[in-house]
Coordinates of C-alpha atoms in Angstrom, one line a residue:
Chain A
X233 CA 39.6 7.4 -13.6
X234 CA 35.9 6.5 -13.5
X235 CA 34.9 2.6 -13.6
X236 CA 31.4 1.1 -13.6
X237 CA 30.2 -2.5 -12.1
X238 CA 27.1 -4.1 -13.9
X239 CA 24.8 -3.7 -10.5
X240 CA 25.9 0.2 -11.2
X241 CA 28.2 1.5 -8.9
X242 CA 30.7 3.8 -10.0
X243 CA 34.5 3.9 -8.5
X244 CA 36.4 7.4 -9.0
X245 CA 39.8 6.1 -8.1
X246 CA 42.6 9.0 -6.9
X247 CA 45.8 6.8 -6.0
X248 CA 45.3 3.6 -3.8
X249 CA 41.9 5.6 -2.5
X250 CA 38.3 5.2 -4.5
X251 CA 35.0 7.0 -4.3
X252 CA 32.0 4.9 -4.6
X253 CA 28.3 6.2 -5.3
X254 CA 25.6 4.5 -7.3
X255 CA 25.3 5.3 -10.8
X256 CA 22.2 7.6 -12.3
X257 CA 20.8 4.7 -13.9
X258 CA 20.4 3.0 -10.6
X259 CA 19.0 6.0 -8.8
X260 CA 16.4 6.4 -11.5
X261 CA 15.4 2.9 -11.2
X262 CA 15.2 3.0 -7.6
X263 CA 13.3 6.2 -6.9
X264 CA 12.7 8.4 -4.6
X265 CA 16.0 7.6 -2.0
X266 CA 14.9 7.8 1.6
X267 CA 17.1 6.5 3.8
X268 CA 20.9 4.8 3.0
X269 CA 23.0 2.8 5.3
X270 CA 26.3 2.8 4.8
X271 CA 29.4 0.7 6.6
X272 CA 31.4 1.9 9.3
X273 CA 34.6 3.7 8.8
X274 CA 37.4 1.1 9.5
X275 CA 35.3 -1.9 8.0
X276 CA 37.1 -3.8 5.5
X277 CA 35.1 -6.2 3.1
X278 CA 35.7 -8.1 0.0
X279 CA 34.5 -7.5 -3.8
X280 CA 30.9 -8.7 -4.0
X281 CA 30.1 -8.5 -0.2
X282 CA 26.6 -6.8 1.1
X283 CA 28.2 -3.0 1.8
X284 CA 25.1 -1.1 1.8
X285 CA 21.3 -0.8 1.5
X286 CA 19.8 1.6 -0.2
X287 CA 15.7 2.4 0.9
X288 CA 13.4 4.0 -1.6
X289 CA 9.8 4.5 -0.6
X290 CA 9.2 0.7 -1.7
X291 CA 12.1 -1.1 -1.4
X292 CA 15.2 -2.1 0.4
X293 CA 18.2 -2.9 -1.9
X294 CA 21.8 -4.4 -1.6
X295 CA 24.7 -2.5 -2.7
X296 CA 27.4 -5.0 -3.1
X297 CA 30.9 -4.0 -2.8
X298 CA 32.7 -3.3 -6.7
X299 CA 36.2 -3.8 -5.3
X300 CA 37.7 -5.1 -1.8
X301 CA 39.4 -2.5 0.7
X302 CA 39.0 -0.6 3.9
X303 CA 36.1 2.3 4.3
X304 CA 38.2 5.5 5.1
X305 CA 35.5 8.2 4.8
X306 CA 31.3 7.6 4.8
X307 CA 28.8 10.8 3.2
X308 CA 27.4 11.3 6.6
X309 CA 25.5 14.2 4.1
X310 CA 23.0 11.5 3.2
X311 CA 22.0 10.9 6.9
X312 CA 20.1 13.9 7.0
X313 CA 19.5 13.8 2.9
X314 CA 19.8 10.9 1.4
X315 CA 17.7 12.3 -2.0
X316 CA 21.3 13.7 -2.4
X317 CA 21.2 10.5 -4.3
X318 CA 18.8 10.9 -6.6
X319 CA 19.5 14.7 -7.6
X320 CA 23.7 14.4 -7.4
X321 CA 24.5 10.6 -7.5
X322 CA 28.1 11.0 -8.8
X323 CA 28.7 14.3 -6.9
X324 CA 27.2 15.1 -3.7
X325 CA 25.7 11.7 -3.6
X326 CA 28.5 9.6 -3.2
X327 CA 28.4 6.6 -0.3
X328 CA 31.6 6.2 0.9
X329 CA 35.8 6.1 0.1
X330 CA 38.1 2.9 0.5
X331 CA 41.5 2.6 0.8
X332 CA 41.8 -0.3 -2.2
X333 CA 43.3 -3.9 -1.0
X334 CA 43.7 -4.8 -4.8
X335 CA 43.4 -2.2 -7.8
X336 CA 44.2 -5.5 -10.3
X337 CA 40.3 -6.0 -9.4
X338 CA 39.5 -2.5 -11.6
X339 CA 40.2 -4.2 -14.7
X340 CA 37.2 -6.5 -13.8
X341 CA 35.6 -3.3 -13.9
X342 CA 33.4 -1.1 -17.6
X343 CA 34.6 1.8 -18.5
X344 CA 32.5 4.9 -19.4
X345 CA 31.8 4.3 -22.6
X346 CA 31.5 0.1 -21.8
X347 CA 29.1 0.8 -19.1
X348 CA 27.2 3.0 -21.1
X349 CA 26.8 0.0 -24.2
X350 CA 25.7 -1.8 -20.8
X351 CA 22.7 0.3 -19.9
X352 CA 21.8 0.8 -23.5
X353 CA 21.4 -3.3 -23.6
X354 CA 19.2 -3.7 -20.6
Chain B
X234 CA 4.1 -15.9 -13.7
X235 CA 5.2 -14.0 -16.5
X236 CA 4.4 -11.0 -18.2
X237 CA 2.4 -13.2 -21.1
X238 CA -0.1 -14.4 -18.8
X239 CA -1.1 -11.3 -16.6
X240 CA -4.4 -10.0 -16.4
X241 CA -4.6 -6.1 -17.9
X242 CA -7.2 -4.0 -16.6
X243 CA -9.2 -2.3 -19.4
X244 CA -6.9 0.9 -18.3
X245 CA -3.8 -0.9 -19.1
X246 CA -3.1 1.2 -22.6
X247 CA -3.7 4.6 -20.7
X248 CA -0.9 3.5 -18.0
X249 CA 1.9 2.5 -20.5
X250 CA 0.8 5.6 -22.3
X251 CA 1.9 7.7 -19.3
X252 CA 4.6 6.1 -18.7
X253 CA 3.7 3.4 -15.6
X254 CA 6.0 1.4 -14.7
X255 CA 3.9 -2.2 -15.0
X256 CA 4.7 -4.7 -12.4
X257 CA 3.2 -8.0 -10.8
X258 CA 0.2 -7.7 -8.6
X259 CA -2.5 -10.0 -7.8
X260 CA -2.4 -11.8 -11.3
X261 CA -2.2 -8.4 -13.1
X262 CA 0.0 -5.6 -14.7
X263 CA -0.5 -3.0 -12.6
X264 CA 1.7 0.5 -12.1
X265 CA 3.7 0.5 -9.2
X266 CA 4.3 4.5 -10.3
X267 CA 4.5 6.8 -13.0
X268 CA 7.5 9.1 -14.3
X269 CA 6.3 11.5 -11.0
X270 CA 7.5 8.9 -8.8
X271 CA 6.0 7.7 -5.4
X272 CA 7.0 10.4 -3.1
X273 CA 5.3 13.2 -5.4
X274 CA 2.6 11.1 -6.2
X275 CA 1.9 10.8 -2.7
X276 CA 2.0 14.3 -1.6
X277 CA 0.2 15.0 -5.0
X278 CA -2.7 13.4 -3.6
X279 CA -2.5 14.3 0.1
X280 CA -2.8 18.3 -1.5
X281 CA -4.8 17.6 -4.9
X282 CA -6.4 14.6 -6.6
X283 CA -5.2 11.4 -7.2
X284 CA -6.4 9.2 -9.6
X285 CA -6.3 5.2 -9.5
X286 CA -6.6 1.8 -11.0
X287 CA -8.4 -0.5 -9.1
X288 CA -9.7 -2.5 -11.5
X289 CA -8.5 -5.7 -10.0
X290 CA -10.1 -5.3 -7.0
X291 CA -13.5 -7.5 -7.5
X292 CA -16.9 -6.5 -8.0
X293 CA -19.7 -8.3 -7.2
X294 CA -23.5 -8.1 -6.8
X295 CA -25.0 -10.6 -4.2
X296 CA -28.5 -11.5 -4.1
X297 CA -30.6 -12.9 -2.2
X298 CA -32.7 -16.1 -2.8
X299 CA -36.4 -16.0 -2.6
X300 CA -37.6 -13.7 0.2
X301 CA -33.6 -13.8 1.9
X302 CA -31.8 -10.3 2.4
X303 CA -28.6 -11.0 1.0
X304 CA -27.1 -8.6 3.8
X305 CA -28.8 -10.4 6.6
X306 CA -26.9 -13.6 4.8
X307 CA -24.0 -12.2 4.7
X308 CA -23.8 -11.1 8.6
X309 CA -23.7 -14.9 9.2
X310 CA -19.9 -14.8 7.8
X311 CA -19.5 -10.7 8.3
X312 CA -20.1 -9.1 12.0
X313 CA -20.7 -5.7 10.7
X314 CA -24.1 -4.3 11.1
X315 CA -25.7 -5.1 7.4
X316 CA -29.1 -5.8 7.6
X317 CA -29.9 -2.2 8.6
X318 CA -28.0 -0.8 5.5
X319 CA -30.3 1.5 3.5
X320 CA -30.3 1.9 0.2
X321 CA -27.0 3.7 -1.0
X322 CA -25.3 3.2 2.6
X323 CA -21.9 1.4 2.3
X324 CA -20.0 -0.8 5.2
X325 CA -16.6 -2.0 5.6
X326 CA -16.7 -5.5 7.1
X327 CA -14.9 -8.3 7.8
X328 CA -15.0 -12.2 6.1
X329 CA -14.5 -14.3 9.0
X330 CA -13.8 -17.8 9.1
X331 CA -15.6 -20.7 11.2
X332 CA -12.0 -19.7 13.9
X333 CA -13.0 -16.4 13.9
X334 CA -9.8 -15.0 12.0
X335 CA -10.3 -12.3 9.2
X336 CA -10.0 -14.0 5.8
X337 CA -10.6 -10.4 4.2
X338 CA -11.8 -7.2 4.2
X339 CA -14.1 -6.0 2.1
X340 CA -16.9 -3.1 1.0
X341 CA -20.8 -4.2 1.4
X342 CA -23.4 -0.9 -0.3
X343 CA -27.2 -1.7 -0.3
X344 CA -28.1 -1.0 -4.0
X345 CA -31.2 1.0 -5.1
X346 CA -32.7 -2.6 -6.5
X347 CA -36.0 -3.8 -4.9
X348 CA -34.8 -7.0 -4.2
X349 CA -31.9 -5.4 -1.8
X350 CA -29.1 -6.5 -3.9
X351 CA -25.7 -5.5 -2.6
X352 CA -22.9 -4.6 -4.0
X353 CA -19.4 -5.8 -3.0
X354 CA -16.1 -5.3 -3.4
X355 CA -13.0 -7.3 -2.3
X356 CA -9.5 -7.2 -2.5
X357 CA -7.9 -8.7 -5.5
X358 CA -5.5 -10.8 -4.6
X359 CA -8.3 -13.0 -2.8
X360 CA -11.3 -12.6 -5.1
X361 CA -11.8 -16.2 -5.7
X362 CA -11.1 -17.4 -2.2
X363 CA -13.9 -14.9 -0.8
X364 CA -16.1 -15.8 -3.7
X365 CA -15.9 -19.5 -3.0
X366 CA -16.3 -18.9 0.5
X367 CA -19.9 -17.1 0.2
X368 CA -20.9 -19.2 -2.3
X369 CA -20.4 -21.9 0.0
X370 CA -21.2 -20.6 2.6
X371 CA -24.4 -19.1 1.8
X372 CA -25.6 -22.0 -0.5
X373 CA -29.1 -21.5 -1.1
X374 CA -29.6 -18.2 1.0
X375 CA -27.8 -16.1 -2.2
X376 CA -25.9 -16.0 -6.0
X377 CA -22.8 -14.1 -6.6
X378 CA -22.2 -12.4 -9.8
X379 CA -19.2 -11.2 -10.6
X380 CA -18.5 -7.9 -12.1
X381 CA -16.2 -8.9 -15.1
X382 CA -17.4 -6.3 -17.3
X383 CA -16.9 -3.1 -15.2
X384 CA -13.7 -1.0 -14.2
X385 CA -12.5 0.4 -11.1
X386 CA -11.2 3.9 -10.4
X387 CA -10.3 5.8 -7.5
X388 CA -10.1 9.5 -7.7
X389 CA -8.5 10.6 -3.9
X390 CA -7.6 14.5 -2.0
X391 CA -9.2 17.2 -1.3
X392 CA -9.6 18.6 -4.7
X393 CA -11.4 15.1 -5.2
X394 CA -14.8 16.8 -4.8
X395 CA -14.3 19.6 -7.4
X396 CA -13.1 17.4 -9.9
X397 CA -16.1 14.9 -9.9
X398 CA -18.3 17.5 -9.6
X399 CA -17.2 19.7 -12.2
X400 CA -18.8 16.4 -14.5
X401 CA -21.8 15.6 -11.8
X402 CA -22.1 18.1 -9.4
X403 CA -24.5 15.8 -7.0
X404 CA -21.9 13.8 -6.1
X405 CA -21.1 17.1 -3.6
X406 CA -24.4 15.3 -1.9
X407 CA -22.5 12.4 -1.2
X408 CA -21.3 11.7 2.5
X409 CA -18.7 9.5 3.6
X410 CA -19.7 5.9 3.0
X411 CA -22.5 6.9 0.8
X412 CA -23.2 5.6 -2.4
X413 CA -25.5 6.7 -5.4
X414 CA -26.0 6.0 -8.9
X415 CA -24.7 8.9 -11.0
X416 CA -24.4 9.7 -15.0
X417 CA -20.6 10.9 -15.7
X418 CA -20.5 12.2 -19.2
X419 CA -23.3 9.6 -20.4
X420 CA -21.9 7.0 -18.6
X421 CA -23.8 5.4 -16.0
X422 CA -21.9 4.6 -13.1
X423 CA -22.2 3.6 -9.7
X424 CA -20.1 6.2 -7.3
X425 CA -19.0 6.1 -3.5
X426 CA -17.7 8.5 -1.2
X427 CA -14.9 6.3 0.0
X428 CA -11.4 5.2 -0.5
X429 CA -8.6 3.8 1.3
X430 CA -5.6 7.0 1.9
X431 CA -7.1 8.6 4.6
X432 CA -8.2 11.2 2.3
X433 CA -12.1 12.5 1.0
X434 CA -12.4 11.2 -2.2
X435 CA -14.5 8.6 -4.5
X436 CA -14.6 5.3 -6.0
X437 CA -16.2 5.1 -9.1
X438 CA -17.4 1.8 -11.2
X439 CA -17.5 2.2 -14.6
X440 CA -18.6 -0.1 -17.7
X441 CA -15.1 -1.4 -18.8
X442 CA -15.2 -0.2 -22.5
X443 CA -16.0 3.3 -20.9
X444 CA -13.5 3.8 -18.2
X445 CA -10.7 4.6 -20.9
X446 CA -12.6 7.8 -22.0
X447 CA -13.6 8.9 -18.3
X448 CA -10.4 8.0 -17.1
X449 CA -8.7 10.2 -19.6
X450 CA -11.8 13.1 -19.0
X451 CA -10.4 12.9 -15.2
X452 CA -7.0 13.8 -16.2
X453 CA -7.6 16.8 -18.3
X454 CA -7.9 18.6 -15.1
X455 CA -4.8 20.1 -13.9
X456 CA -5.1 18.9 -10.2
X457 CA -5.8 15.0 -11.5
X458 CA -2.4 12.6 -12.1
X459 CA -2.2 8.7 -11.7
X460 CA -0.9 7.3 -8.8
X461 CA 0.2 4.2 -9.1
X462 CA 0.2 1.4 -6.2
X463 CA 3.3 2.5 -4.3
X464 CA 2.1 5.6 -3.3
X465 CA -1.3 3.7 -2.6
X466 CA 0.4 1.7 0.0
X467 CA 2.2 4.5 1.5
X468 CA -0.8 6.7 1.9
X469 CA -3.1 4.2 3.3
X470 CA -0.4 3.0 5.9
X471 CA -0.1 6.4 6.7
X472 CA -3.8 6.2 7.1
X473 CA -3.1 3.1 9.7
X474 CA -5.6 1.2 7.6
X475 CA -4.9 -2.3 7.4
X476 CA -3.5 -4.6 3.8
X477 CA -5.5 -8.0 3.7
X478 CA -3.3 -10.8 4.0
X479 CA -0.4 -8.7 5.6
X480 CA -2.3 -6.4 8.4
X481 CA -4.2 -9.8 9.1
X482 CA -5.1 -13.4 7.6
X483 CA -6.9 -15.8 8.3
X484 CA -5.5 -16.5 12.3
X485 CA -5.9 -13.3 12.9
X486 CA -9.3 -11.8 14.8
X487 CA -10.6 -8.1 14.5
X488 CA -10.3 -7.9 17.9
X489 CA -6.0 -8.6 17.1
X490 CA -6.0 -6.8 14.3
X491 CA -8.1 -3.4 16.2
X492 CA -10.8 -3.3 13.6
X493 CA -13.1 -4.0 15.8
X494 CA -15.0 -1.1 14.6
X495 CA -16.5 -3.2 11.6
X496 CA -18.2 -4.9 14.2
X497 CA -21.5 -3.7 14.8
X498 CA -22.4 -2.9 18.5
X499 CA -25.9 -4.8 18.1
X500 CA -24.0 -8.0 16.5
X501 CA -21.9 -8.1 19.3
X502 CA -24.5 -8.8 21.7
X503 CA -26.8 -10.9 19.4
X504 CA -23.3 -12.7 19.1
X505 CA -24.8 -14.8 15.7
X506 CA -21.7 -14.8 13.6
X507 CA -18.8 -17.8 13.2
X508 CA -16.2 -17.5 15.1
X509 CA -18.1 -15.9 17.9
X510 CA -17.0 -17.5 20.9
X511 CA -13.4 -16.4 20.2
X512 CA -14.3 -13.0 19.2
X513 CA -16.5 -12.3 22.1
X514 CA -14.0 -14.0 24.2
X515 CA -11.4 -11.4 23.2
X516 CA -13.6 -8.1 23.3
X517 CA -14.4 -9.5 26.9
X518 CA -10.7 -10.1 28.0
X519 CA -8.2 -8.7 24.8
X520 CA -6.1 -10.7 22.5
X521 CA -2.8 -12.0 23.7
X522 CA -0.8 -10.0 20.7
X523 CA -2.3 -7.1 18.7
X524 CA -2.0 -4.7 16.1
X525 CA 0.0 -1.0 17.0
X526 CA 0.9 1.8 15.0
X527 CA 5.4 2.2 15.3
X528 CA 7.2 4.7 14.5
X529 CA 10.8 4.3 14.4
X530 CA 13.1 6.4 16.1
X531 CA 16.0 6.8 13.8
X532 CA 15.5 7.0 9.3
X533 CA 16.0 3.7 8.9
X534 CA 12.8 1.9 7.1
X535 CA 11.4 -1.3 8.9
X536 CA 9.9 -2.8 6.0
X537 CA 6.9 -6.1 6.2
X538 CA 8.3 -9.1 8.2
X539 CA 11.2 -6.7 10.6
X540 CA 11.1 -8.6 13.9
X541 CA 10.4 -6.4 17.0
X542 CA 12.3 -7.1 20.1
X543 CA 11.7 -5.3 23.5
X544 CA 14.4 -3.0 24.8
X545 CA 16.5 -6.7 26.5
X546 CA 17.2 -7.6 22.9
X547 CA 13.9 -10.7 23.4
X548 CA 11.9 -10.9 20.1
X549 CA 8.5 -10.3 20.6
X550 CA 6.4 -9.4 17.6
X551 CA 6.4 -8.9 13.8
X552 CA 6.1 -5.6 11.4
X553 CA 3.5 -6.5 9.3
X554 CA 3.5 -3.1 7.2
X555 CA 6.0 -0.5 7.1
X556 CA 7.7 1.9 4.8
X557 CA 8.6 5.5 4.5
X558 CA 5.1 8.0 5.5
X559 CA 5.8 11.2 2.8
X560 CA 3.6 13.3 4.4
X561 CA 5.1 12.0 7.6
X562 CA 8.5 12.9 7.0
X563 CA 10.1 9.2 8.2
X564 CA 9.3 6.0 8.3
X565 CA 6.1 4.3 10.2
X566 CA 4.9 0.8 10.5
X567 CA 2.3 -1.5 11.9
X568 CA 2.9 -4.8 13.7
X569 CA 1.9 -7.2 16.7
X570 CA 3.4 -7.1 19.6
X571 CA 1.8 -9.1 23.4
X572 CA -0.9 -6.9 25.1
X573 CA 2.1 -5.9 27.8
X574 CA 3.5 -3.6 24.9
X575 CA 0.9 -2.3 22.8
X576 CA 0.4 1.1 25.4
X577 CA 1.6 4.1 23.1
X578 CA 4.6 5.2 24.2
X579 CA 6.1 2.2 25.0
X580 CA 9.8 1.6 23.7
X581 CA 11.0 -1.3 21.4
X582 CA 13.4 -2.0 19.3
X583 CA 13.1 -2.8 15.5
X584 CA 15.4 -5.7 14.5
X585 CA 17.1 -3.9 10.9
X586 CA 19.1 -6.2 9.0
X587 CA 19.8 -8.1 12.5
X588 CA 20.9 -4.7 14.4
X589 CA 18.5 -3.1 16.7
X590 CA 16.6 0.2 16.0
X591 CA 14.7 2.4 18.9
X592 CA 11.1 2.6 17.9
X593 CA 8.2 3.3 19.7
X594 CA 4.3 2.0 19.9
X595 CA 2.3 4.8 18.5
X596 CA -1.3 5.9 18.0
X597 CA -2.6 5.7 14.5
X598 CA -3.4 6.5 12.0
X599 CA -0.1 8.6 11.7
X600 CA -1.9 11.5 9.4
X601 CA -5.4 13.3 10.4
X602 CA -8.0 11.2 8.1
X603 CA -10.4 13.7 6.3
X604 CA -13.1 12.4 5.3
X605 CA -16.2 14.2 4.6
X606 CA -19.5 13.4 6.4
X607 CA -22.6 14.7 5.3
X608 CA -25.4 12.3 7.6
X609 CA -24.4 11.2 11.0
X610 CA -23.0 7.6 10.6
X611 CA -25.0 5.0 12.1

């Protein structure tokens, strides 16, 4: 199962475990990906908090946290490539997996075809 | 400000067109990049040509009043070496203010006109403050006229010179800082050897209702794409040339900032500039903080405004540019650190998102500048 936020993260969710990445749209927007921080494995943080920044050429943005949980597993791939983002952002791209503290919060969450109505309106 | 009420440069049409992505700068629309994206764009023009809008930037022609050179008026506020311009030479200077700190940069060419008119251009974003400035400045030596009615273009890389010339093959004549009056496909305009990536190349002003049709002449060549102003600012911090207002304001001094090459050797000693007694001061003794080149040690950006802290964790400085260098590989970034630190080499840390990254003072600028010198450079 596949959900989307509206600041374009993704969540593939296998059991209580998710994989989160940014969503194509976002790449695009950003641009060319040059360096991505992610959190530490073992961090926990709460739905909405600052998880990650993403740095294009121009700018530094936020990536804030889709659902609450524990980090488990980090893309240490993107250290050494982080245009992995821009060329295979919901493959080889992804940021990181957390062990979830609440899955009721994926119903706050679009589905494919909801996110996609989403983009389409911006 | 919103989108209704921005200034559009008479090349606005041909950057939606291509796909720009139009953005806030200085009071206008401007493209931060096109569907290439900055990275390529970059490299595009670090290998080929490059071309740009710099339209906002702003024009003028100063004269002088009477029997006054304009340019020996102008070194009364600017301590480059202008008086002895020539005919077609260009300078980059410095506006100073009565403290001595750099209110902006700017290009000063000696025109072709009898009277010694000069032409100038400044930075957008402080067209009317430097305006006001001379005009009050100079009040009664010389007039100002703004350029309204003439675009700006930039075409930068090494396949600059092929380009141009393939439509006016003397501007091959042209030397670095060198400026002459050339017809491009009926168009007269007035064309320097000069830019601001690092990189041989031109700047060409062209009657506003024209630039549309030369613009577009420019890009049928296969080595000629838009760059937008990301890629601008990437390659002229690569470059380790200094943004106005960022690199340095107003409190700053050339002597802090390290562009004390815009300050002419003879003007030194004559000394007859404002600000002079701090300026001199500093070339005697140094400045107590001044401008280095960084680069960082890990992939981590330090963007404008990072604080820099020596290797105890104590803050000591500012990044004043910084970003991610394409041709360099990683990032790079300017800043001020106190004297004590500014020997290259020397370790610091950059304070990311409050956690501290190894860096270290470096020489700049960060890529080999290539610019093309016909005449030995007074």
């Amino acid at each position: 199962m596949i959900k989307y936020s509206e600041d374009h993260e993704w969540v593939s969710v296998d059991g209580d475990t998710a994989t989160i990445g940014i969503t194509d749209y976002a790449q695009n927007a950003l641009g060319d990906i040059v360096f991505v921080e992610l959190p530490e494995v073992g961090a926990t943080f709460a739905k909405g908090d600052e998880v990650s920044v993403v740095e294009s050429v121009k700018a530094a943005s936020e990536v804030y946290a889709a659902v609450s949980g524990e980090v488990t597993e980090i893309n240490e791939a993107l250290e050494g490539e982080p245009a992995l983002v821009n060329s295979a952002p919901t493959t080889d791209g992804w940021f990181f997996k957390v062990k979830l503290s609440d899955a009721g919060e994926l119903d706050d969450l679009m589905g494919e075809d909801a996110y996609k109505s989403f983009i389409e309106g911006l | 400000m919103t989108e209704e009420t921005l200034l559009k440069t008479p090349l606005y049409d041909l950057h939606v067109a291509a796909g720009g992505k139009m953005v806030p700068f200085a009071g206008y629309a401007m493209p931060v990049q096109y569907p290439l994206g900055i990275m390529k764009e970059h490299i595009h023009t670090r290998e080929k040509a490059g071309l740009f809008d710099v339209s906002h930037m702003g024009q003028a022609y100063i004269r002088g009043i009477g029997d006054v050179d304009p340019a020996k008026a102008l070194e009364k506020i600017m301590p480059g070496a202008l008086a002895v311009l020539k005919p077609g030479k260009m300078r980059y200077t410095l506006l100073l203010n009565d403290e001595g700190g750099i209110e902006d940069d700017l290009m000063v060419t000696r025109t072709f006109e009898p009277d010694g008119m000069l032409y100038v251009v400044v930075n957008a974003a402080f067209k009317d403050k430097d305006y006001a400035i001379i005009e009050e400045k100079l009040a009664g030596q010389v007039t100002l006229e703004p350029l309204d009615d003439r675009a700006l273009i930039a075409l930068q890389g090494p396949k600059a010179e092929a380009v141009l010339a393939s439509i006016a093959p003397e501007v091959v004549d042209l030397g670095f800082m060198e400026a002459t009056m050339v017809t491009l496909g009926g168009v007269v305009c007035w064309v320097s050897r000069s830019g601001y990536t690092g990189e041989d190349g031109y700047e060409i002003s062209v009657p506003a209702d024209e630039v549309a049709e030369f613009a577009a002449k420019l890009l049928e060549h296969e080595d000629v794409e838009w760059i937008g102003l990301g890629a601008r600012d990437s390659l002229r911090l690569e470059a380790g040339l200094c943004l106005s207002g960022h690199d340095f304001d107003g409190n700053i001094s050339p002597v802090a900032a390290k562009v004390t090459f815009a300050l002419g050797k003879k003007r030194r000693e004559d000394g007859d500039f404002v600000g002079r007694d701090r300026i001199l001061k500093e070339l005697a003794e140094g400045a107590e903080t001044v401008r280095v080149g960084i680069i960082p040690s890990g992939r981590a950006p330090a963007r404008e405004g990072t604080p820099i802290a020596d290797m105890d964790g104590n803050e000591i400085g500012t990044v004043t540019s910084g970003g991610f260098g394409p041709t360099v590989g990683g990032p790079v970034a300017m800043g001020y650190v106190p004297a004590a630190f500014a020997d290259i080499g020397t370790d610091i840390q950059l304070m990311i998102r409050g956690k501290g990254h190894p860096a270290k003072v470096a020489k700049t600028p960060f890529i080999e500048q290539r610019y093309v010198r016909k005449t030995a450079n007074k």
